[in-house]
Coordinates of C-alpha atoms and ligand atoms in Angstrom, one line a residue:
M1 CA 40.4 85.1 65.3
K2 CA 38.2 83.1 67.7
A3 CA 35.5 85.9 68.8
L4 CA 35.4 86.2 64.5
L5 CA 34.3 82.5 64.6
E6 CA 31.5 82.0 66.6
A7 CA 29.7 84.6 64.9
L8 CA 30.4 82.1 61.6
Q9 CA 28.5 78.5 60.9
P10 CA 30.9 76.1 59.5
G11 CA 30.6 75.5 55.9
E12 CA 30.0 79.5 55.2
K13 CA 31.9 80.8 53.1
D14 CA 33.4 82.9 55.6
W15 CA 33.6 80.7 57.8
D16 CA 36.6 79.2 55.7
L17 CA 38.3 82.5 54.8
A18 CA 38.5 83.0 58.5
Q19 CA 39.7 79.5 58.7
A20 CA 42.8 79.8 56.0
I21 CA 43.6 83.2 58.5
D22 CA 46.6 82.7 61.0
P23 CA 45.8 84.8 63.9
A24 CA 49.7 85.0 64.8
R25 CA 50.1 87.3 61.1
L26 CA 47.3 89.4 61.6
P27 CA 47.4 92.9 60.6
A28 CA 48.1 94.4 63.8
H29 CA 46.3 97.7 62.0
I30 CA 43.9 98.1 58.8
A31 CA 43.0 101.3 56.7
I32 CA 40.5 102.1 54.4
I33 CA 39.9 104.3 51.6
M34 CA 36.5 103.5 51.3
D35 CA 35.9 104.5 47.2
G36 CA 32.9 104.4 45.1
N37 CA 29.7 105.6 46.4
G38 CA 29.0 107.8 44.3
R39 CA 29.5 105.1 40.6
W40 CA 28.1 102.4 43.6
A41 CA 24.8 105.1 43.2
G42 CA 25.2 106.4 39.4
R43 CA 24.7 102.1 38.2
R44 CA 21.1 102.5 40.2
F45 CA 20.5 106.0 38.8
L46 CA 20.0 107.0 42.4
P47 CA 21.9 110.3 43.4
R48 CA 25.5 110.3 45.2
V49 CA 23.7 110.6 48.5
A50 CA 22.1 107.3 47.6
G51 CA 25.7 106.2 48.0
H52 CA 26.9 107.7 50.7
K53 CA 24.1 106.6 52.8
A54 CA 24.7 103.2 51.5
G55 CA 28.5 103.5 52.8
I56 CA 27.0 103.3 56.7
G57 CA 26.3 99.1 56.1
P58 CA 29.9 98.3 55.3
V59 CA 31.7 100.7 57.8
R60 CA 29.7 98.9 60.6
T61 CA 30.5 95.6 59.2
A62 CA 34.1 96.5 58.6
V63 CA 34.9 97.7 62.5
E64 CA 33.0 94.6 63.6
T65 CA 34.9 92.0 61.7
C66 CA 38.1 93.6 62.7
A67 CA 36.7 93.8 66.3
R68 CA 36.3 90.0 66.8
M69 CA 39.3 88.8 64.3
G70 CA 41.6 91.2 67.3
V71 CA 43.2 93.8 64.9
K72 CA 44.4 96.5 67.2
A73 CA 43.9 99.2 64.7
L74 CA 41.3 100.4 61.9
T75 CA 41.6 103.9 59.7
L76 CA 38.7 104.8 58.3
Y77 CA 39.5 107.2 55.3
A78 CA 35.2 109.1 55.4
F79 CA 36.2 112.7 54.2
S80 CA 39.3 114.4 52.6
V81 CA 40.5 118.0 52.8
E82 CA 39.7 118.1 49.0
N83 CA 36.5 116.6 49.5
W84 CA 35.1 120.2 50.7
K85 CA 35.0 120.4 46.4
R86 CA 32.5 118.6 45.8
P87 CA 28.6 120.5 45.7
R88 CA 27.6 121.6 49.3
A89 CA 24.3 119.4 49.7
E90 CA 26.2 116.3 48.8
V91 CA 29.4 118.1 51.6
E92 CA 26.1 118.5 54.1
T93 CA 24.8 114.7 53.8
L94 CA 27.9 113.0 54.4
W95 CA 28.0 115.1 58.3
R96 CA 24.7 114.1 58.9
L97 CA 25.6 110.6 57.8
L98 CA 28.5 111.3 60.6
R99 CA 25.8 112.0 63.3
Y100 CA 23.7 109.3 62.2
Y101 CA 27.1 107.3 62.1
L102 CA 27.8 108.0 65.8
K103 CA 24.4 107.9 67.4
Q104 CA 23.1 104.8 65.9
E105 CA 27.0 103.1 66.4
L106 CA 28.3 104.2 69.6
P107 CA 25.6 101.8 72.4
D108 CA 27.3 98.6 70.1
L109 CA 30.7 100.5 70.7
Q110 CA 30.7 100.6 73.5
K111 CA 29.4 96.8 74.7
N112 CA 32.1 95.6 72.4
D113 CA 35.1 98.0 73.9
I114 CA 36.1 99.8 70.8
R115 CA 38.3 103.5 71.4
L116 CA 36.4 106.0 68.7
Q117 CA 39.4 108.1 67.9
A118 CA 39.0 111.0 65.2
I119 CA 42.0 112.1 63.4
G120 CA 42.0 115.5 60.8
R121 CA 42.0 119.4 61.2
L122 CA 38.4 118.6 63.0
D123 CA 38.6 122.6 64.0
A124 CA 37.3 123.5 60.6
L125 CA 33.8 121.0 60.6
P126 CA 30.5 122.4 61.3
E127 CA 29.8 122.7 65.2
Q128 CA 27.2 120.8 66.1
V129 CA 28.8 117.9 64.1
R130 CA 32.4 118.8 66.1
R131 CA 30.9 118.7 69.3
E132 CA 28.5 115.2 68.5
L133 CA 31.7 113.7 67.2
D134 CA 34.2 114.6 70.0
A135 CA 31.3 113.8 72.5
A136 CA 31.8 109.9 70.8
V137 CA 35.5 110.1 71.2
D138 CA 35.2 111.1 74.6
A139 CA 32.6 108.9 75.9
T140 CA 35.3 105.6 74.5
S141 CA 38.1 107.1 75.6
S142 CA 38.8 104.7 78.4
N143 CA 37.8 101.4 75.8
R144 CA 40.3 99.3 76.0
G145 CA 39.4 97.2 72.1
L146 CA 40.1 98.1 68.4
V147 CA 40.6 101.7 68.5
V148 CA 39.0 103.0 65.5
N149 CA 40.5 106.2 63.3
L150 CA 37.5 108.1 61.5
A151 CA 39.6 110.2 58.8
I152 CA 37.6 113.8 58.4
N153 CA 38.4 117.4 56.7
Y154 CA 42.1 114.8 56.7
S155 CA 45.0 115.3 54.6
G156 CA 48.4 113.2 55.1
R157 CA 50.4 116.9 54.3
A158 CA 48.7 118.9 56.4
E159 CA 49.4 116.1 58.8
I160 CA 53.3 115.9 58.7
V161 CA 52.6 120.1 57.8
D162 CA 50.5 120.6 61.8
A163 CA 53.3 117.4 63.0
V164 CA 56.6 120.5 62.7
N165 CA 53.8 123.1 63.3
S166 CA 54.1 121.5 66.7
I167 CA 57.4 120.2 67.0
L168 CA 58.1 124.1 67.0
E169 CA 55.9 125.5 69.1
M170 CA 57.0 122.8 72.2
A171 CA 60.7 124.1 71.5
R172 CA 59.5 127.8 71.4
L173 CA 58.1 127.5 74.2
D174 CA 61.2 124.5 76.3
G175 CA 63.6 127.2 74.5
S176 CA 64.9 125.3 72.6
I177 CA 64.4 126.6 69.1
Q178 CA 68.3 126.8 68.4
T179 CA 69.0 123.5 69.1
L180 CA 66.3 121.3 68.1
K181 CA 66.9 119.1 65.6
I182 CA 64.3 117.5 63.5
D183 CA 64.4 113.0 63.1
E184 CA 61.7 109.9 61.9
D185 CA 60.5 109.5 65.9
L186 CA 59.7 112.7 66.8
I187 CA 57.5 113.3 62.9
A188 CA 55.9 110.2 63.8
T189 CA 55.2 110.6 67.8
C190 CA 53.6 114.0 66.7
L191 CA 51.5 112.9 63.9
Y192 CA 47.4 112.4 64.1
T193 CA 48.5 108.8 64.5
A194 CA 50.8 108.9 67.1
S195 CA 49.5 106.2 69.9
C196 CA 48.9 103.6 67.0
P197 CA 51.6 101.2 64.6
D198 CA 52.3 101.8 61.1
P199 CA 49.0 100.1 58.9
D200 CA 50.0 97.2 57.5
L201 CA 47.3 96.7 55.4
L202 CA 46.5 99.9 52.9
I203 CA 42.9 98.7 51.0
R204 CA 41.2 100.9 48.3
T205 CA 37.6 100.4 47.0
S206 CA 36.6 101.4 43.1
G207 CA 40.0 100.1 41.7
E208 CA 41.9 103.6 41.7
M209 CA 45.6 103.1 41.7
R210 CA 46.0 106.1 43.4
I211 CA 47.1 107.1 47.4
S212 CA 45.1 110.5 47.5
N213 CA 46.5 112.1 50.2
F214 CA 45.6 109.5 52.8
L215 CA 48.2 108.6 55.8
L216 CA 51.6 109.6 53.3
W217 CA 54.1 109.1 56.3
Q218 CA 52.5 105.8 57.4
I219 CA 51.9 103.8 54.3
A220 CA 55.9 103.8 54.2
Y221 CA 55.6 100.0 53.8
A222 CA 52.2 99.6 54.4
E223 CA 50.7 96.5 51.7
L224 CA 48.4 97.7 49.2
Y225 CA 45.5 95.9 48.1
V226 CA 43.2 97.4 45.9
T227 CA 40.0 95.3 44.6
G228 CA 37.7 96.7 42.0
T229 CA 34.3 96.3 44.5
L230 CA 32.6 99.7 45.8
W231 CA 32.6 100.3 48.9
P232 CA 28.6 99.9 49.5
D233 CA 29.3 96.8 48.1
F234 CA 32.6 95.7 50.6
T235 CA 31.6 92.4 52.8
R236 CA 32.8 90.7 55.0
T237 CA 33.8 88.0 53.2
D238 CA 35.8 91.4 51.1
L239 CA 38.0 92.1 54.0
L240 CA 39.1 88.6 54.7
Q241 CA 39.8 88.0 51.2
A242 CA 42.1 91.3 52.2
V243 CA 43.8 90.4 54.9
L244 CA 44.6 85.9 53.1
E245 CA 45.9 88.1 50.6
Y246 CA 48.0 90.5 53.3
Q247 CA 49.3 87.2 54.9
K248 CA 51.0 85.7 51.5
R249 CA 52.7 88.7 50.9
D250 CA 56.9 89.2 51.5
R251 CA 57.8 91.5 53.9
R252 CA 61.1 92.7 53.1
Y253 CA 61.3 96.5 53.9
G254 CA 64.4 97.1 51.7
G255 CA 66.4 93.5 52.4
L256 CA 66.0 90.0 51.4
S257 CA 63.6 87.8 52.4
G258 CA 64.4 84.6 54.7
A259 CA 65.6 85.0 58.0
G260 CA 69.3 84.7 58.5
V261 CA 70.2 86.2 54.8
D262 CA 74.5 86.1 55.5
V263 CA 75.6 89.9 55.3
E264 CA 79.0 88.2 54.3
A265 CA 80.4 88.3 50.6
K266 CA 81.1 84.3 49.9
P267 CA 84.2 83.9 48.0
A268 CA 82.0 84.0 44.1
E269 CA 80.6 87.5 44.9
E270 CA 84.5 88.4 46.0
S271 CA 85.5 87.6 43.0
L272 CA 83.3 89.5 41.0
I273 CA 83.3 92.5 43.4
A274 CA 87.1 92.9 42.6
S275 CA 86.9 92.4 39.0
L276 CA 85.1 95.9 38.7
R277 CA 86.4 98.4 38.4
P278 CA 84.5 101.1 38.5
S279 CA 87.2 104.0 37.6
Ligands
IPE301 C1 33.9 107.8 48.5 O1 32.6 107.9 47.9 C2 33.0 108.5 49.7 C3 33.5 110.2 49.8 C4 34.7 110.4 49.6 C5 33.4 111.1 50.9 P1 33.1 109.0 46.2 O2 32.0 109.5 47.1 O3 34.1 109.3 46.3 O4 32.4 108.1 45.3 P2 32.6 107.9 43.1 O5 34.6 108.3 43.9 O6 32.9 109.2 43.1 O7 31.9 106.9 42.8
IPE302 C1 39.4 109.7 49.0 O1 38.7 109.7 47.7 C2 39.3 110.1 49.8 C3 37.6 109.5 50.2 C4 37.7 108.3 50.1 C5 37.2 109.9 52.0 P1 38.1 110.6 46.4 O2 36.8 110.1 46.5 O3 37.8 111.5 47.4 O4 39.3 110.8 45.4 P2 40.5 110.5 44.2 O5 39.3 112.2 44.3 O6 39.1 109.7 43.5 O7 41.2 111.0 44.2
MG303 MG1 35.8 109.1 45.1

C-alpha cells in the first residue's frame, strides 16, 4: 500500500480511497474479465478494434496499481477459446496488440519485479505470438513481485480437462493408473494457476452478469464485483473501489460469520430438534 500512496497526492480522490483500504486484508489474487471494448468503440462510431487498442491503457494501470498495493497475483482474461468465433481481422488485431503490449511493457515489468505468466492452450497461438510470449515469460521468470497471469486462448473447462489428462498421463508413466484416486488437491495442483492462491476478488467490467468460462474451478469462493464501466474506461479509481467493496464483504465459506461460532446446540435448539419427527 505504501508504494501506492507514494504515487498519489494527498487530497486526490484515489488518495482517499487508498487510505480507506485496509492493507492487512488485501485480496491476495484479483482476477479480471476485461469486457466491453467493442461497445466502447461502438458508442464512438469506431471499429471494434479501436476499443481493443484503447483497452491497453487500463491493463497497464491495473498491473501497476496491483503491484503498488502489494497484491500477490493478477489474472487478466485477454482471449477466450470461444473468441476464435470472431472475425479474422479482429482476432489478428488482438494478436498484434498482445505483441505490442509485451514489447512496450517488458522493461517496466522488469523494473518493477513483475513476473508474467501465460495461461491457456498456448499451442494454438500463431507461432510468432507464441515465441514472443514465451520470451517475455522467460525474461521475467525470476522476478519475485506481483505475478500477472495473462489468460490467452483460455477456457475454464479446457483447463480442468487438461488437468485431468495430465494426471492420467503421470499415472500411466509411473504405473499407478490402477490405484489412481483423484481428489481436489490433486486437480488444483495440475491447473494452469497451480502456483497462485485462488482469486479472492473477481471483477467483470461492462455489466455482464456471467463468468464466460473463466477460472471455473478457482472462483468457487471468490467475491464477485460487476461494474457497468466498459474496460477502456476502467481506471485506478474503479480498481480501488472494487477492493474497498471487497473488504466490506462477509466471506463465510458456507459457515457462519464471526470467530468462535459455538457448534454445540443450545437447550432451546435441543428441544426444537427433539420436537421434529421426520418419520
Ligand atoms: C473484451 O471486449 C475483449 C475480448 C473479449 C477480447 P469485447 O470485445 O468482448 O467487447 P464487447 O463485449 O463486444 O463490448
Ligand atoms: C469474455 O468476454 C472473454 C474476455 C474478456 C477475453 P466475451 O465478450 O468473450 O464474453 P461473452 O461472449 O459476452 O460471454
Ligand atoms: Mg464482450
